Coordinates of C-alpha atoms and ligand atoms in Angstrom, one line a residue:
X1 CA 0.0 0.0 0.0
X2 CA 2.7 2.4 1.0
X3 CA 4.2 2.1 -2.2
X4 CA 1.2 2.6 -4.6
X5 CA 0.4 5.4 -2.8
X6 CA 3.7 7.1 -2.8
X7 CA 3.8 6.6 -6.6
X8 CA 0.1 8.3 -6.9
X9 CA 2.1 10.8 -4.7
X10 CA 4.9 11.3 -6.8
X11 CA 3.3 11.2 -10.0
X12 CA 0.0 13.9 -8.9
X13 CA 3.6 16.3 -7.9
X14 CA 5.4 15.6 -11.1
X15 CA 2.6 16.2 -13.2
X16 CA 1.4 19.8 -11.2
X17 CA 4.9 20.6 -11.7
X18 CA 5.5 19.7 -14.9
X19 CA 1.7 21.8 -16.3
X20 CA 2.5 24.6 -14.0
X21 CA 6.3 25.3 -15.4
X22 CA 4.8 24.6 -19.2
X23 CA 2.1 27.5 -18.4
X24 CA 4.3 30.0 -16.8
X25 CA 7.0 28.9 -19.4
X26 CA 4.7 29.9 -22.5
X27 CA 2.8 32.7 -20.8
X28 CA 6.1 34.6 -19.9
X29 CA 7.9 33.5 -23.5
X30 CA 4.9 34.6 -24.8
X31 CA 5.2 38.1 -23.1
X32 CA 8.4 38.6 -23.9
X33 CA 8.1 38.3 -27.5
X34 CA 5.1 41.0 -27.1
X35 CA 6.6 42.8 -24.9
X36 CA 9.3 43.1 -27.5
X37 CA 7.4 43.8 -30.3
X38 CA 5.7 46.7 -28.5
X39 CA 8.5 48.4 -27.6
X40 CA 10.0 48.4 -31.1
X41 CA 6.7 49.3 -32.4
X42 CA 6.7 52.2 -29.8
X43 CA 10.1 53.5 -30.0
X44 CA 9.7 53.2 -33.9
X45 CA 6.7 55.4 -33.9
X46 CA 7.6 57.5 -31.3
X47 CA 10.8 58.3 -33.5
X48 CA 8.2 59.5 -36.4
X49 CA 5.8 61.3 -34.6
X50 CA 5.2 64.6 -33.2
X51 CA 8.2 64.2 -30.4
X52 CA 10.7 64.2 -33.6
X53 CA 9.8 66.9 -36.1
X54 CA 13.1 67.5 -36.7
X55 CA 13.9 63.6 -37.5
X56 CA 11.2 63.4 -40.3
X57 CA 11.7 67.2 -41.3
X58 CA 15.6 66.3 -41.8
X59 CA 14.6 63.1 -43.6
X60 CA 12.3 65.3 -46.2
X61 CA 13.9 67.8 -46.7
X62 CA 16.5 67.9 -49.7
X63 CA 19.2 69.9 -49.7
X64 CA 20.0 72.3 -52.3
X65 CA 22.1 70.6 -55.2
X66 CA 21.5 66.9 -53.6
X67 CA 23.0 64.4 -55.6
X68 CA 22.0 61.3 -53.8
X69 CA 19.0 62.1 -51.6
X70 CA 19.1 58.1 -50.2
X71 CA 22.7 58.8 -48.9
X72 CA 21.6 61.9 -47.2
X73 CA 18.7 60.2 -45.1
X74 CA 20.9 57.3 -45.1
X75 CA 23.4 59.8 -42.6
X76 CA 20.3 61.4 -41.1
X77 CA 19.3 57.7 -40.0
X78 CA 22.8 57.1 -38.4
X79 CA 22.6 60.4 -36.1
X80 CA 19.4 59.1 -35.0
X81 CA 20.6 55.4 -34.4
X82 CA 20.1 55.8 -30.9
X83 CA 16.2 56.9 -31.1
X84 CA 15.7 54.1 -33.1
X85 CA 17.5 51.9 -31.2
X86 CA 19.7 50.4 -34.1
X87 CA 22.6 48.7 -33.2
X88 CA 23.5 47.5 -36.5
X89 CA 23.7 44.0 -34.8
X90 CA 20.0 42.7 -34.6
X91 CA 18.0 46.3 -35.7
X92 CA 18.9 47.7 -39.0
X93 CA 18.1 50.5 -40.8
X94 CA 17.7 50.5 -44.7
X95 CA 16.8 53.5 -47.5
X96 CA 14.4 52.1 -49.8
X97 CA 13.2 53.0 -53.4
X98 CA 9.4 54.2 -52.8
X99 CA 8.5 52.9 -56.0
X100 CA 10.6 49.8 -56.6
X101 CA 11.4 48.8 -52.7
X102 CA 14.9 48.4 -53.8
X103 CA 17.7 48.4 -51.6
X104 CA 19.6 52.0 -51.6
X105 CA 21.3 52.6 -48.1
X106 CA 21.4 51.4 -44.9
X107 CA 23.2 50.8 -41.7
X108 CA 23.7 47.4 -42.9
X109 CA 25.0 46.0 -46.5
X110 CA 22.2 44.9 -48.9
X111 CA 21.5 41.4 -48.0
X112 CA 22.1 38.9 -50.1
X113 CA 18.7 38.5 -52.9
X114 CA 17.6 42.3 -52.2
X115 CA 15.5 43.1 -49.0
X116 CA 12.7 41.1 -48.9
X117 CA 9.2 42.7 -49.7
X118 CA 7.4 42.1 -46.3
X119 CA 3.6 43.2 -45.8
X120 CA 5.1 46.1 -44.0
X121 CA 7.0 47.1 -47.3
X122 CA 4.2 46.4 -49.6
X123 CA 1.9 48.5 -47.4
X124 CA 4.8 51.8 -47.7
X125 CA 4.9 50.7 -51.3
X126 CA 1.5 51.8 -51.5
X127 CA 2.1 54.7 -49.2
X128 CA 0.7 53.6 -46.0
X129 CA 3.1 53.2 -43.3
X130 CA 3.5 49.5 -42.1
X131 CA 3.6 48.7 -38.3
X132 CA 2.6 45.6 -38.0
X133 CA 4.1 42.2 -37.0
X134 CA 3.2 38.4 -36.3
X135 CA 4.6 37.0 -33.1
X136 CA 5.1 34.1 -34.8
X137 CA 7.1 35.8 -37.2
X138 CA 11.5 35.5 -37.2
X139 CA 11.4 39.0 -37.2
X140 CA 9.5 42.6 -36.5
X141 CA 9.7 45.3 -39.0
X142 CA 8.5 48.8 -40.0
X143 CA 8.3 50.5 -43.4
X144 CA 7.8 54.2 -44.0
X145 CA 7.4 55.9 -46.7
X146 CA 9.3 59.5 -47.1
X147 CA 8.9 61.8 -49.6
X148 CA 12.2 63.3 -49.7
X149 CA 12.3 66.0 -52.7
X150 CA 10.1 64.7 -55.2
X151 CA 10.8 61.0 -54.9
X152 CA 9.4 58.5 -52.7
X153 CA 11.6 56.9 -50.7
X154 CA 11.0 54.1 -47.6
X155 CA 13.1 54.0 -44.5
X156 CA 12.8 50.3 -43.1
X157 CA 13.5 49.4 -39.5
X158 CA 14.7 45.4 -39.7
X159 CA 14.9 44.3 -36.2
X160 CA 15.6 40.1 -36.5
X161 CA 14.4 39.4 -33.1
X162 CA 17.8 37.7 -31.7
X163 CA 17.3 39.8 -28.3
X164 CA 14.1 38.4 -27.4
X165 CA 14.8 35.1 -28.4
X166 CA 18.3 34.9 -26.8
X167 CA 16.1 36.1 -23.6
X168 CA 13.5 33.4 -24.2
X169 CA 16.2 31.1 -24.7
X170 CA 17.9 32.1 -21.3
X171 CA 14.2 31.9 -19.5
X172 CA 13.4 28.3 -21.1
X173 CA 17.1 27.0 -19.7
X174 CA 15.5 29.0 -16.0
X175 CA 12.4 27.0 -16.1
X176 CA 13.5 24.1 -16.9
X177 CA 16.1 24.1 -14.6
X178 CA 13.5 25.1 -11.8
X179 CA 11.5 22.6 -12.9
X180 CA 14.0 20.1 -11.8
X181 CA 14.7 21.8 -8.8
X182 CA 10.6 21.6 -8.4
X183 CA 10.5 17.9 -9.2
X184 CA 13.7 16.9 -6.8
X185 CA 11.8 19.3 -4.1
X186 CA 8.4 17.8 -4.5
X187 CA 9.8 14.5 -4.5
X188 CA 11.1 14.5 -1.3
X189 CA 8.3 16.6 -0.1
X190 CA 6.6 13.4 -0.9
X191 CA 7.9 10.9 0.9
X192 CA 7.2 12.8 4.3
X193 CA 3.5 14.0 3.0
X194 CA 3.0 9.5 2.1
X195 CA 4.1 9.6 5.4
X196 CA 1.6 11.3 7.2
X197 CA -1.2 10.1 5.0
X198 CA 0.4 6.0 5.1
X199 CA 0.8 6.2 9.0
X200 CA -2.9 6.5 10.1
X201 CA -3.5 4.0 7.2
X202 CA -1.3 1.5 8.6
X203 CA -2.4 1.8 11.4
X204 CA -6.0 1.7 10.9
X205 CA -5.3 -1.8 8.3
X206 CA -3.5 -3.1 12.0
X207 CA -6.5 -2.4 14.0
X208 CA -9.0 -4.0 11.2
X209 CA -6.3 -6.7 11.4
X210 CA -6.6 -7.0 15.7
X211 CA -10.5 -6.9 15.3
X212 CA -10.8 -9.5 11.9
X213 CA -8.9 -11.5 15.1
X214 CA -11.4 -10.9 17.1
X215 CA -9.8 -8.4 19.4
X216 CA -12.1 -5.5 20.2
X217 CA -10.4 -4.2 22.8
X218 CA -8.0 -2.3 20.7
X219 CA -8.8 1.3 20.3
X220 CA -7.5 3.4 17.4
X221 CA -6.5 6.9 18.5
X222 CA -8.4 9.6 16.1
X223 CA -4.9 11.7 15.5
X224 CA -6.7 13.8 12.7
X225 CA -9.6 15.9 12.4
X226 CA -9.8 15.0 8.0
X227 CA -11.0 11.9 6.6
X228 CA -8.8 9.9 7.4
X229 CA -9.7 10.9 11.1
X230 CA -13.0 10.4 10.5
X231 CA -12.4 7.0 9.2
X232 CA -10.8 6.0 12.3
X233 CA -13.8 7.6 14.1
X234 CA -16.0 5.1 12.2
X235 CA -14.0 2.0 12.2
X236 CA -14.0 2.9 16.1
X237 CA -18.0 3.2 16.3
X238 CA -18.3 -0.3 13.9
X239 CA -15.9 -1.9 16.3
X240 CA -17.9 -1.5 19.4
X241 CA -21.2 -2.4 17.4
X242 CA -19.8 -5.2 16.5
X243 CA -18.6 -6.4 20.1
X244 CA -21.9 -5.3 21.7
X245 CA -23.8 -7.6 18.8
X246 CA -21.5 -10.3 19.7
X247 CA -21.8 -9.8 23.4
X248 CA -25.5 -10.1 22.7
X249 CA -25.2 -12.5 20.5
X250 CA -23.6 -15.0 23.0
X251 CA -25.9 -13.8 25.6
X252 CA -28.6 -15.4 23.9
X253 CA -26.9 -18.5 22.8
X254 CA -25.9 -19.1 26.4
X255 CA -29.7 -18.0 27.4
X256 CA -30.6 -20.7 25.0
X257 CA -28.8 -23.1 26.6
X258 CA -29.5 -22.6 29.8
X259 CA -33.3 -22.6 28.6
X260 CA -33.0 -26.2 27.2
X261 CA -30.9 -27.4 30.5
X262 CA -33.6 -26.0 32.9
X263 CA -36.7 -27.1 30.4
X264 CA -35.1 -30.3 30.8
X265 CA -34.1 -30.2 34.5
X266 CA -37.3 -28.9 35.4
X267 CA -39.5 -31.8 33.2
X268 CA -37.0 -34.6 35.0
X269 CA -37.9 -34.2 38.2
X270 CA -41.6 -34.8 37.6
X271 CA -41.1 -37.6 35.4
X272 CA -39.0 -39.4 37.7
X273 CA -41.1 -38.9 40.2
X274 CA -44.1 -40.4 38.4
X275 CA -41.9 -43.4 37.2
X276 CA -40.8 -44.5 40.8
X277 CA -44.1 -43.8 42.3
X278 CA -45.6 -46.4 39.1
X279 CA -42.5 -48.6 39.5
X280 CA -43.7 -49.2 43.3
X281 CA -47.1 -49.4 42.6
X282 CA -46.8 -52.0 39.8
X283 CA -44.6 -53.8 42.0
X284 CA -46.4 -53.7 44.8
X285 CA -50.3 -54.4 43.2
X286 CA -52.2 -56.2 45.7
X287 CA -49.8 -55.7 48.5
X288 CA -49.9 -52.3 49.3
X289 CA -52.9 -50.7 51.3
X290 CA -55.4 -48.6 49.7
X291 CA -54.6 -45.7 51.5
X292 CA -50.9 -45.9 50.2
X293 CA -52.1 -46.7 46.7
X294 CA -54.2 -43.7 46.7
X295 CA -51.3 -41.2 47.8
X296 CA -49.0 -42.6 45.1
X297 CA -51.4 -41.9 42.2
X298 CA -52.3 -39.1 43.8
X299 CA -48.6 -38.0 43.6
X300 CA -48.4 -39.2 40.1
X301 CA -51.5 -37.2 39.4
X302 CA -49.7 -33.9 41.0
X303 CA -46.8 -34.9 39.1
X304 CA -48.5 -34.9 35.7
X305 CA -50.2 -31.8 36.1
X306 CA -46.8 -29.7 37.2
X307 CA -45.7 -31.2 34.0
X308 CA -48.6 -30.0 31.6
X309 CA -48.4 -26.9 33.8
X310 CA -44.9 -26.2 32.4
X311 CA -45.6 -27.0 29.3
X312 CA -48.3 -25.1 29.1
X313 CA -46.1 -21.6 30.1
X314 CA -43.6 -23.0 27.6
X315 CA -45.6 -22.9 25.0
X316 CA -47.3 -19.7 26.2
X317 CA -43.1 -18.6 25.9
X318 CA -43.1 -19.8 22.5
X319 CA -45.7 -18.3 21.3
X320 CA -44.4 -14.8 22.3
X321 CA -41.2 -15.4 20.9
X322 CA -42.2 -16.2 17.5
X323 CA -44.8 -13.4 17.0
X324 CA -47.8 -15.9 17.1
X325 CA -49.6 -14.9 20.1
X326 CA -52.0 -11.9 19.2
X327 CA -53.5 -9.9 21.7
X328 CA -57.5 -9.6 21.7
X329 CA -57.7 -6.3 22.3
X330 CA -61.0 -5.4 24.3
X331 CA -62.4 -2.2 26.1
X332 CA -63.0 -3.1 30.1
X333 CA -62.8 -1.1 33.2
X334 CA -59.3 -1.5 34.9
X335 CA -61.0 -1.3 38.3
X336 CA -63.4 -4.2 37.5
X337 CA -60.6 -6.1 36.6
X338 CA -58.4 -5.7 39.7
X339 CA -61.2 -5.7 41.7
X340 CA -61.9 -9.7 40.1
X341 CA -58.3 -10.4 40.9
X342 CA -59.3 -9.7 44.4
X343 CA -62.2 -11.5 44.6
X344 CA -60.4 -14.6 43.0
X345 CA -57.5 -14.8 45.2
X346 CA -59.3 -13.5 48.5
X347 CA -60.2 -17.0 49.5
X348 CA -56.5 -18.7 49.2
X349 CA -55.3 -15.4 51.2
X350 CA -57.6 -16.5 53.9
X351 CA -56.3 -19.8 54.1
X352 CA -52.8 -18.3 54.2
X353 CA -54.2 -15.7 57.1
X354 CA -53.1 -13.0 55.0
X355 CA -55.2 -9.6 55.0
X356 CA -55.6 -8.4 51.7
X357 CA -56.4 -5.0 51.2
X358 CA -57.8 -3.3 47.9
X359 CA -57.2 0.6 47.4
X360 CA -59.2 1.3 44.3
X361 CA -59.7 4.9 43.7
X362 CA -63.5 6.4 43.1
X363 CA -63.0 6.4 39.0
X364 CA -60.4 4.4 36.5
X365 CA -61.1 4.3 32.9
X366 CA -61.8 1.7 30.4
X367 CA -58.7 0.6 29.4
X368 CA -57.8 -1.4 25.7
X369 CA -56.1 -4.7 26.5
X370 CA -56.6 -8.9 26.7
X371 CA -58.7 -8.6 29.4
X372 CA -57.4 -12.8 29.9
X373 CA -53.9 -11.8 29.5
X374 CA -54.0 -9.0 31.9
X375 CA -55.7 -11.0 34.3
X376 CA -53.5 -13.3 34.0
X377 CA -50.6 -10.6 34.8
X378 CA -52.4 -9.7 38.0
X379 CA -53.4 -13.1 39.3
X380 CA -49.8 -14.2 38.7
X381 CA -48.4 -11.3 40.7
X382 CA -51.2 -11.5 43.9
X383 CA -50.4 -15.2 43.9
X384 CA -46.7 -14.8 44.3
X385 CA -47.5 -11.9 47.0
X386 CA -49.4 -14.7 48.8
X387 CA -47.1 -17.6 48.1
X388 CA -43.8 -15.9 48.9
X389 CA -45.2 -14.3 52.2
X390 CA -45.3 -16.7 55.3
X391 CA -49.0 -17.3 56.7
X392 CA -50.4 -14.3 58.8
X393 CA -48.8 -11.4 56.5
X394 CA -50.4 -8.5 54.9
X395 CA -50.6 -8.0 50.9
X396 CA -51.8 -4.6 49.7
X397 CA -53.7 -3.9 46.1
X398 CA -53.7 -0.8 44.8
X399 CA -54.3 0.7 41.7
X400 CA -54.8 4.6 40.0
X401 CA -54.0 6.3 37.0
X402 CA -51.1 8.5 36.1
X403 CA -51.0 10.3 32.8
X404 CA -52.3 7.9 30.2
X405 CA -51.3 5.0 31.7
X406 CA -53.3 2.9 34.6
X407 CA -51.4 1.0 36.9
X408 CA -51.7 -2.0 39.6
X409 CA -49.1 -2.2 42.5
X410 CA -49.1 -5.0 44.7
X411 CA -47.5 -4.8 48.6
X412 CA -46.4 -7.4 50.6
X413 CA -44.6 -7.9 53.5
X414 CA -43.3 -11.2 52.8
X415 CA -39.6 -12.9 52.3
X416 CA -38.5 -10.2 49.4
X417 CA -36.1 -11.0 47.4
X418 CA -32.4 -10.3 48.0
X419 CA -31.0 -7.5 46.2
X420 CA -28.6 -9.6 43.9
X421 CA -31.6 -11.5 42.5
X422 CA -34.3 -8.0 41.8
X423 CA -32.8 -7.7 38.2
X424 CA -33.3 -11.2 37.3
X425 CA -36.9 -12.6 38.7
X426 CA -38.4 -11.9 35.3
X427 CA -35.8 -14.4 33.7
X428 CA -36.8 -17.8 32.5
X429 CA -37.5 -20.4 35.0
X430 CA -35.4 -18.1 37.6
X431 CA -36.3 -18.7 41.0
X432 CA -34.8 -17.3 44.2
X433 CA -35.7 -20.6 46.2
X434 CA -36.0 -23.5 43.6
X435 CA -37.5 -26.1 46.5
X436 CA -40.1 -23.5 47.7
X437 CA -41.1 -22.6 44.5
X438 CA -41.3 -26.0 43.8
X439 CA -43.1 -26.9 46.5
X440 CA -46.0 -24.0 45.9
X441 CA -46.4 -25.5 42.2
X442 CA -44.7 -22.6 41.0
X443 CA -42.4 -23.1 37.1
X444 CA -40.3 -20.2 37.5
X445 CA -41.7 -18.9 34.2
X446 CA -44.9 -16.6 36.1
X447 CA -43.4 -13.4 35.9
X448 CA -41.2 -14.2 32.6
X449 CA -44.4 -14.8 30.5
X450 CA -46.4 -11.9 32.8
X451 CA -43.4 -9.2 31.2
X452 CA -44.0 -10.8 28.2
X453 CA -47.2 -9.9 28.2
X454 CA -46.7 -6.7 29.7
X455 CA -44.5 -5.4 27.2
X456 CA -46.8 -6.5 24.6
X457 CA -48.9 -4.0 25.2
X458 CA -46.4 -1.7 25.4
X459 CA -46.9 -1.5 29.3
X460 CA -44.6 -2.5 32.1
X461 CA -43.8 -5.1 34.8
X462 CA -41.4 -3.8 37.5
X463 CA -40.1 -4.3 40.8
X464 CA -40.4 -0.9 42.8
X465 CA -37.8 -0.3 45.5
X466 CA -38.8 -0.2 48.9
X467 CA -37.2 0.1 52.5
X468 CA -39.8 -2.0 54.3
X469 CA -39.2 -6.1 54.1
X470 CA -41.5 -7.5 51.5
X471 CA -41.6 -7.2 48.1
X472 CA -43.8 -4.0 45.8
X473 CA -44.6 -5.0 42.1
X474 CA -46.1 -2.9 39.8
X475 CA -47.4 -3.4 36.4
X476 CA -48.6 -0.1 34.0
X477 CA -50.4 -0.2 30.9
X478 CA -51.6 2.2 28.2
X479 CA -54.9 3.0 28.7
X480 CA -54.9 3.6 25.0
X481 CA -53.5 0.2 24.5
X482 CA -50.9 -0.8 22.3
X483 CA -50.6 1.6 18.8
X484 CA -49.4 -1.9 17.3
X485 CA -51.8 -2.9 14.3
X486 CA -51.1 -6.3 14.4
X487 CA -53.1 -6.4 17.2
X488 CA -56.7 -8.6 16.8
X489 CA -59.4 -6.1 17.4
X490 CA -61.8 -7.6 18.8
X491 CA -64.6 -4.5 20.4
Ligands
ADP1 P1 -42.8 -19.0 40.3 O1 -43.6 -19.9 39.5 O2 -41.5 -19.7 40.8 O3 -43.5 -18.3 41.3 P2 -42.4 -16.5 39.0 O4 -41.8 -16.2 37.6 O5 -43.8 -16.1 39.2 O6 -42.2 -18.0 39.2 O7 -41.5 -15.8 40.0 C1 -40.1 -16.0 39.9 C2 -39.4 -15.9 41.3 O8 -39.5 -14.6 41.8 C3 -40.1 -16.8 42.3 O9 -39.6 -18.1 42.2 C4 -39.7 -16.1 43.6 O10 -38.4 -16.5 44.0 C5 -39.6 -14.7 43.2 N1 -40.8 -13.9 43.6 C6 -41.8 -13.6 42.8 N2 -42.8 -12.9 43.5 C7 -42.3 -12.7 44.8 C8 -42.7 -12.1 46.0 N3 -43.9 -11.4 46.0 N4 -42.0 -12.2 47.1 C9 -40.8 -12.8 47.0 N5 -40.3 -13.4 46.0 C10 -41.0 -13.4 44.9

């Protein structure tokens, strides 16, 4: 990785470097050539314009008896050399016939083939000056026509451009000579700027690396507020989504697990039971007494219903867990409903010699549940309040609305439950004292399937703290009922 990248570097420099000299380099070339041009152009016209009215009145004017008028202008040219900038090197200076554009004088012999007729020459031919030039062009020129006496003449400035071109020359040998200092520069500068980008990478491809292990403890360190940063931020967030799903994810398979050992732990004992208590009675038929006979099959009998009785909430569980169990949703006054769960259980309280006390306020509204399923919620919670409380104690029902929910608490002052088993009471077949429970006909699945149901209709089923000994349960529920469609109205 390091290296590809480091190439990409290399290459995106080289080739910035490389378009950015080739601009500048044919911009400023360009500008010197027209810079160039200009100020011949300039200094040419500035020579025969209103600034020099001597100049052009010396090159017009004839003397008396002149013999050869093109040697005349030919010395009036050299006095004003400097003006026009000849330096009989690269600018020139030539007297031309006006009418032929033959050579006559000049500050320079007549090249060889006669001076060439250029569109500046043809245009002072006509008798228009000519100051005009192509940058293109080997050379820049300018043609005007004198009338010096009587005859036309043309003085024609020949400048053949070696200045610029030497200068070009010299900046074209400066760029490219910063372009390699450019290229070795940017170069370098890219192995330390692969660096800081490659770093964080690596390190990022080592903690993907630790994590594809299975290792989420590692933590990358976010060094960088850019992308790359943000990158780590993300692999960071992913990371711990991943171990919580995990964490989860064995949670439930060991729930599972231990859901299969206690189903079948819990379905043993009863069928042992019944077998040994069959064993002795099909041993013993016709030698034990009645009496005895009778309690074994009334064991077995017990036996066999605990066990429907657990497979009954197990398939209650079941239900629930794979979405088949729809509520029949009814309209019925809460009060009615908690006041039947009093009536119901009122009788086993007495045999307990518990007092049970209702607290129903004067008005509770209609509420839309499963009437069944709530009742079955409350009985399940009164008859733990009288099973888990030793005879003699007092159990408390009350119930009131707050907001837009109704709710049922039910107080007891019975064995509690010790803080390190509150949080899990609603778990599958947990039970703070297995033989008691036992013992009571209770499957450790009550309150499991009553939270169930609870949170089915997007109520709750909790345990509220309290100082007193005892235990306070509270259920709450929508009066609105659950906003869930799938829901089976049934009004
Ligand atoms: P069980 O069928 O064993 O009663 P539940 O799911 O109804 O099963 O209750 C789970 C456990 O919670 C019980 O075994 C018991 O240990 C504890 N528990 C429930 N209600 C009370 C209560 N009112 N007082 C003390 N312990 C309770």
């Amino acid at each position: 990785m390091r290296r590809s990248l480091h190439l990409k570097l290399v290459l995106i420099m080289v080739l910035l470097i490389t378009s950015l000299m080739v601009v500048v380099g044919a911009f400023l070339m360009n500008s010197v050539t027209g810079y160039y041009i200009n100020d011949f152009y300039s200094q040419t016209a500035a020579a025969f314009g209103q600034d020099n009215v001597d100049f052009v009145r010396d090159l017009q004017t004839a003397g008396e008896d002149e013999t050869d008028s093109a040697a005349m202008m030919g010395e009036v040219l050299s006095t004003y050399e400097g003006v026009l900038g000849v330096d009989r090197r690269h600018r020139n200076f030539y007297v031309l016939d006006g009418a032929t554009g033959r050579y006559l004088t000049g500050s320079a012999p007549e090249p060889e083939g006669g001076v060439a007729v250029t569109p500046n020459i043809a245009a002072a031919l006509q008798g228009t000056p000519g100051f005009s030039s192509s940058v293109t062009a080997g050379y820049m020129d300018a043609a005007i026509p004198i009338t010096r006496g009587s005859h036309p003449y043309i003085v024609y400035i020949l400048d053949n451009r070696e200045t610029a071109q030497a200068l070009n020359a010299e900046m074209f040998s400066l760029i490219i000579e910063a372009m390699v200092l450019g290229l070795i520069i940017s170069i370098l500068l890219s192995f330390l700027l692969s660096k800081t980008m490659v770093n964080p990478l690596q390190r990022l491809t080592d903690g993907i690396e630790e994590v594809a292990r299975g290792d989420f403890s590692h933590k990358l360190e976010v060094t960088s507020g850019d992308e790359i940063g943000q990158l780590t931020e993300s692999f960071n967030a992913m990371a711990r989504r991943l171990e919580t799903t995990i964490a989860d994810l064995e949670k439930a398979q060991q729930m599972r697990k231990d859901f299969v050992a206690n189903v079948s732990h819990e379905l043993r004992t009863p069928l042992t039971n019944i077998k040994s208590y069959a064993e002795t009675l099909s041993d013993g038929i016709g030698e034990l007494p009645p009496p005895m006979q009778k309690r074994f099959l009334g064991v077995i009998l017990n036996e066999s219903d605990r066990m429907a009785h657990i497979l009954q909430d197990l398939l209650t569980l079941s239900r629930f867990d794979s979405g088949r169990s729809e509520l029949r949703l009814t309209r019925f006054p809460f009060a009615q409903a908690v006041d039947d769960t009093y009536q119901a259980v009122l009788m086993d309280a007495q045999n307990h010699a518990h007092t049970v006390e209702l607290r129903l306020p004067g008005s509770l509204p209609q509420v839309r549940a499963d009437r069944e399923r709530i009742m079955q919620v409350m009985m399940n919670i009164v008859s733990n309040a009288i099973k888990y409380t030793p005879d003699g104690g007092r159990i408390v029902l009350s119930a009131g609305i707050d907001g837009d929910k109704v709710w049922m608490e039910v107080d007891d002052n019975g064995i509690g439950i010790p803080e390190g088993d509150r949080d899990r009471i609603f778990e599958r077949f947990y039970r703070v004292d297995k033989a008691r429970s036992r013992q009571s006909g209770g499957t450790g699945l009550g309150l499991s399937i009553a939270q169930e149901i609870m949170n089915q209709h997007e109520g709750a089923l909790y345990l509220v703290d309290k100082a007193e000994p005892g235990l306070t349960i509270r259920m709450e529920l929508p009066v609105a009922g659950p906003r869930e469609e799938a829901a089976d109205e049934r009004e």
